[in-house]
XYZ file of C-alpha atoms in Angstrom:
305
model
C 0.000 0.000 0.000
C 1.393 3.391 -0.985
C 2.025 5.842 1.827
C 2.538 9.586 1.600
C 5.664 10.373 3.604
C 6.803 13.764 4.890
C 10.428 13.980 5.996
C 10.845 16.999 8.267
C 14.395 18.372 8.264
C 14.799 20.927 11.055
C 18.029 22.802 11.738
C 17.053 23.426 15.383
C 17.631 21.148 18.368
C 14.091 19.813 18.112
C 11.662 19.559 15.248
C 8.653 21.844 15.666
C 5.576 19.986 17.017
C 3.409 22.574 15.250
C 4.762 21.621 11.835
C 4.565 17.898 12.609
C 0.893 18.385 13.469
C 0.293 20.320 10.248
C 1.894 17.512 8.246
C -0.674 15.052 9.527
C -3.474 17.571 9.009
C -2.393 17.843 5.368
C -2.957 14.122 4.897
C 0.520 12.647 5.132
C 0.407 9.106 6.478
C 3.722 9.410 8.291
C 5.755 12.470 9.327
C 9.399 11.685 10.121
C 11.230 14.474 11.994
C 15.002 14.948 11.816
C 16.319 17.650 14.215
C 19.770 19.277 14.186
C 20.132 18.839 10.424
C 23.156 20.547 8.864
C 23.971 21.321 5.253
C 26.966 18.969 5.423
C 24.766 15.928 5.989
C 21.837 16.998 3.805
C 22.981 15.469 0.510
C 23.335 11.980 1.974
C 20.118 12.339 3.962
C 18.064 13.533 0.984
C 19.354 10.789 -1.281
C 18.452 8.230 1.388
C 14.959 9.745 1.259
C 14.448 9.758 -2.520
C 16.031 6.468 -3.618
C 14.187 3.660 -1.718
C 10.866 3.950 -3.577
C 12.429 4.258 -7.007
C 11.238 6.699 -9.696
C 7.576 6.023 -8.894
C 7.816 5.867 -5.120
C 9.601 9.196 -4.859
C 6.361 10.841 -5.971
C 4.885 9.817 -2.603
C 7.675 11.600 -0.738
C 7.829 15.252 0.349
C 10.383 17.175 2.394
C 9.685 19.991 4.846
C 12.621 22.217 5.834
C 12.378 24.336 8.977
C 14.474 26.019 11.633
C 14.947 29.376 13.297
C 18.123 30.512 11.518
C 17.689 31.692 7.924
C 21.239 30.984 6.835
C 21.153 27.388 8.039
C 17.739 26.738 6.488
C 18.849 28.257 3.173
C 22.002 26.132 3.123
C 20.001 22.962 3.779
C 17.506 23.900 1.060
C 20.188 24.569 -1.554
C 21.986 21.325 -0.723
C 18.715 19.386 -0.880
C 17.955 20.816 -4.321
C 21.422 19.887 -5.573
C 21.045 16.341 -4.219
C 18.011 15.625 -6.414
C 17.866 14.915 -10.140
C 15.367 13.454 -12.584
C 13.571 11.154 -12.049
C 14.432 11.327 -8.339
C 12.802 14.621 -7.371
C 10.687 15.149 -4.272
C 8.596 18.198 -3.440
C 10.081 20.565 -0.846
C 8.207 22.960 1.437
C 10.411 25.487 3.238
C 9.088 27.558 6.145
C 11.787 28.589 8.654
C 10.122 28.691 12.070
C 6.836 29.495 10.330
C 8.278 32.761 9.036
C 7.148 32.399 5.431
C 3.553 31.496 6.215
C 3.203 33.907 9.149
C 4.691 36.856 7.265
C 2.513 36.083 4.252
C -0.617 36.018 6.406
C 0.433 39.202 8.204
C 1.160 41.247 5.091
C -1.857 40.007 3.136
C -4.189 40.884 6.040
C -2.672 44.362 6.266
C -2.912 44.823 2.509
C -6.565 43.764 2.397
C -7.389 45.982 5.358
C -5.937 49.055 3.664
C -8.314 48.421 0.810
C -11.260 48.089 3.168
C -10.647 51.494 4.720
C -10.345 52.976 1.240
C -6.608 53.533 1.473
C -5.668 51.410 -1.539
C -2.951 48.759 -1.332
C 0.640 48.712 -0.108
C 2.165 50.480 -3.088
C 3.425 53.899 -2.047
C 2.522 53.360 1.609
C 4.877 53.685 4.559
C 5.253 50.491 6.584
C 7.086 50.178 9.893
C 7.933 46.674 11.061
C 8.462 46.904 14.799
C 10.955 44.440 16.311
C 11.429 43.245 12.757
C 14.871 41.649 12.797
C 13.574 38.105 13.349
C 12.548 35.671 10.600
C 8.929 36.887 10.386
C 9.914 40.555 10.365
C 12.538 40.105 7.676
C 10.197 38.258 5.324
C 7.390 40.745 6.039
C 9.786 43.551 5.116
C 10.673 41.791 1.882
C 7.019 41.251 0.957
C 6.075 44.856 1.757
C 9.000 46.283 -0.194
C 8.236 44.048 -3.165
C 4.657 45.356 -3.056
C 5.958 48.911 -3.423
C 5.881 50.065 0.198
C 8.482 52.314 1.804
C 9.665 49.927 4.495
C 11.380 50.508 7.842
C 12.589 47.793 10.243
C 13.051 48.672 13.922
C 14.685 46.825 16.810
C 14.945 47.448 20.545
C 16.872 44.472 21.860
C 20.514 45.541 22.100
C 22.040 42.227 21.049
C 20.139 42.229 17.758
C 20.085 46.003 17.288
C 23.811 45.810 16.605
C 22.991 43.686 13.546
C 20.136 45.882 12.322
C 22.034 47.680 9.562
C 23.296 44.375 8.160
C 19.802 42.873 8.232
C 18.268 45.912 6.504
C 21.009 45.775 3.884
C 20.433 42.056 3.249
C 16.691 42.602 2.776
C 17.405 45.578 0.499
C 19.657 43.440 -1.679
C 16.992 40.739 -1.997
C 14.271 43.168 -3.092
C 16.392 45.615 -5.087
C 15.164 48.682 -3.213
C 16.200 50.365 0.027
C 14.805 49.014 3.282
C 15.926 51.111 6.241
C 16.669 50.178 9.846
C 16.148 52.177 13.034
C 17.035 51.367 16.648
C 14.243 52.300 19.073
C 15.186 52.271 22.749
C 12.266 54.149 24.353
C 8.748 55.436 23.695
C 10.059 58.610 22.092
C 12.078 56.783 19.440
C 9.287 54.242 18.931
C 6.914 57.122 18.203
C 9.390 58.597 15.725
C 9.533 55.241 13.936
C 5.769 54.871 13.507
C 4.441 58.442 13.368
C 4.377 58.601 9.553
C 3.492 54.942 8.944
C 0.299 53.885 7.205
C 0.833 50.314 8.395
C 2.464 49.201 11.657
C 3.424 45.525 11.928
C 4.681 44.235 15.271
C 6.682 41.002 14.905
C 8.425 40.825 18.277
C 9.034 37.762 20.408
C 6.253 36.092 22.380
C 5.272 37.915 25.550
C 7.164 41.115 24.709
C 5.370 44.496 24.635
C 6.599 46.501 21.660
C 4.213 49.489 21.500
C 2.333 51.024 24.427
C -1.047 52.729 24.331
C 0.717 55.966 25.282
C 2.664 55.835 22.011
C -0.436 55.026 19.952
C -2.366 57.911 21.516
C 0.242 60.381 20.253
C -0.406 59.469 16.603
C -2.269 61.965 14.437
C -5.641 61.354 12.839
C -4.769 59.657 9.562
C -6.180 56.129 9.092
C -3.716 53.365 9.913
C -3.672 49.585 10.081
C -1.862 47.988 13.026
C -1.068 44.268 13.293
C 0.518 42.110 15.987
C 1.851 38.545 15.657
C 2.287 37.989 19.418
C -0.629 36.253 21.154
C 1.206 35.575 24.447
C 0.493 38.110 27.227
C 1.625 40.794 27.261
C 0.827 41.139 23.583
C 3.042 43.247 21.349
C 0.685 46.185 20.823
C -1.148 47.345 23.928
C -4.902 47.634 23.438
C -5.002 45.221 20.486
C -6.732 41.920 21.304
C -5.348 38.746 19.668
C -8.830 38.017 18.281
C -9.277 41.437 16.692
C -9.806 41.159 12.958
C -9.932 44.636 11.476
C -11.408 46.085 14.658
C -11.537 49.831 15.171
C -9.117 50.513 18.044
C -9.870 54.214 18.109
C -11.208 56.732 15.610
C -8.462 56.146 13.054
C -6.668 52.928 14.075
C -7.799 49.551 12.745
C -6.280 46.465 14.315
C -5.543 42.849 13.434
C -4.492 40.563 16.280
C -2.248 37.525 16.396
C -4.978 34.885 16.353
C -6.640 36.398 13.284
C -3.253 36.293 11.561
C -2.537 32.808 12.894
C -5.763 31.373 11.525
C -4.763 32.453 8.025
C -1.172 31.266 8.563
C -2.410 27.739 9.320
C -4.555 27.684 6.190
C -1.567 28.721 4.085
C 0.769 26.091 5.544
C -1.864 23.389 5.216
C -2.448 24.233 1.554
C 1.289 24.365 0.778
C 1.721 20.897 2.252
C -1.299 19.566 0.365
C -0.027 21.031 -2.900
C 3.424 19.546 -2.340
C 1.900 16.140 -1.600
C -0.215 16.207 -4.738
C 2.445 17.588 -7.091
C 5.225 15.217 -6.097
C 7.953 17.742 -6.932
C 8.734 21.461 -6.872
C 9.820 24.051 -4.296
C 7.208 25.791 -2.145
C 8.567 28.915 -0.432
C 7.542 32.420 0.696
C 6.500 33.458 -2.802
C 4.054 30.559 -3.012
C 2.908 31.305 0.526
C 2.165 34.958 -0.261
C 0.260 34.072 -3.422
C -1.898 31.718 -1.363
C -2.339 34.323 1.361
C -3.688 36.852 -1.106
C -6.112 34.247 -2.427
C -7.273 33.106 0.996
C -7.392 36.342 2.965
C -10.936 36.785 4.216
C -12.476 40.042 3.138
C -13.807 42.139 5.991
C -16.775 44.484 5.548
C -15.819 47.877 4.203
C -15.714 50.483 6.930
C -17.527 53.597 5.836
C -17.965 55.575 9.029
């Protein structure tokens, strides 16, 4: 009996239970996790995955690549691609620590919400990604910049703030346009970073407050969309509930909380895995994830008052 197998290659010390769960939800019969995977061992590992079933059996095999460090995940992906050749090609889904699917859900929700408040799309808008040096923030910055937004990444945490210029430069190189970085150490500098933004995306770590209500109250009256990916108390943006889905926070602020974003993220990951299982080959990355996000984002009623 043919089985659909998902081999989960994770560069971290443990394979993510979330992604293992999603593999089964997508209909794979068996999900086999491999933690602590390095690029050096990937070629041998991938060829051990694709050869046993022969040219026909490899069509029942998919690979999921995850991990919290972009460079390591990218190296594993590139090595995995080089290890395969016709007719031994398996489908590969790559989603480092959920960054591709989460960022795609985040940006697509913000984009759709701009339209609903009659502010158009992301093109020409100013977007500030607060605490944006992590995987989700970096991919969100790339997606926003590619959509034509003037994009700013901020960071507060000193250890990472030292790397901010390098991160902004790396994102700029990927998108071919300038993405700026700004260190924000207090409410005053946080206000400076968001005061002109049309869209504010908070992508900080779980349980870390990134923007206080005091900062939000200082903003002028232009319509803005604010989004937060942190559902763990205290949430990133004070006053924004994780369940908010285009809720009016005050007269001119419209908010999207972490659970509303997370619900779309799960749909995207599930569909990517299903597509990979059905296709039997191909690479499914952040570009595929964002295309799906734009298709799946749930329209909210237009706000007219």
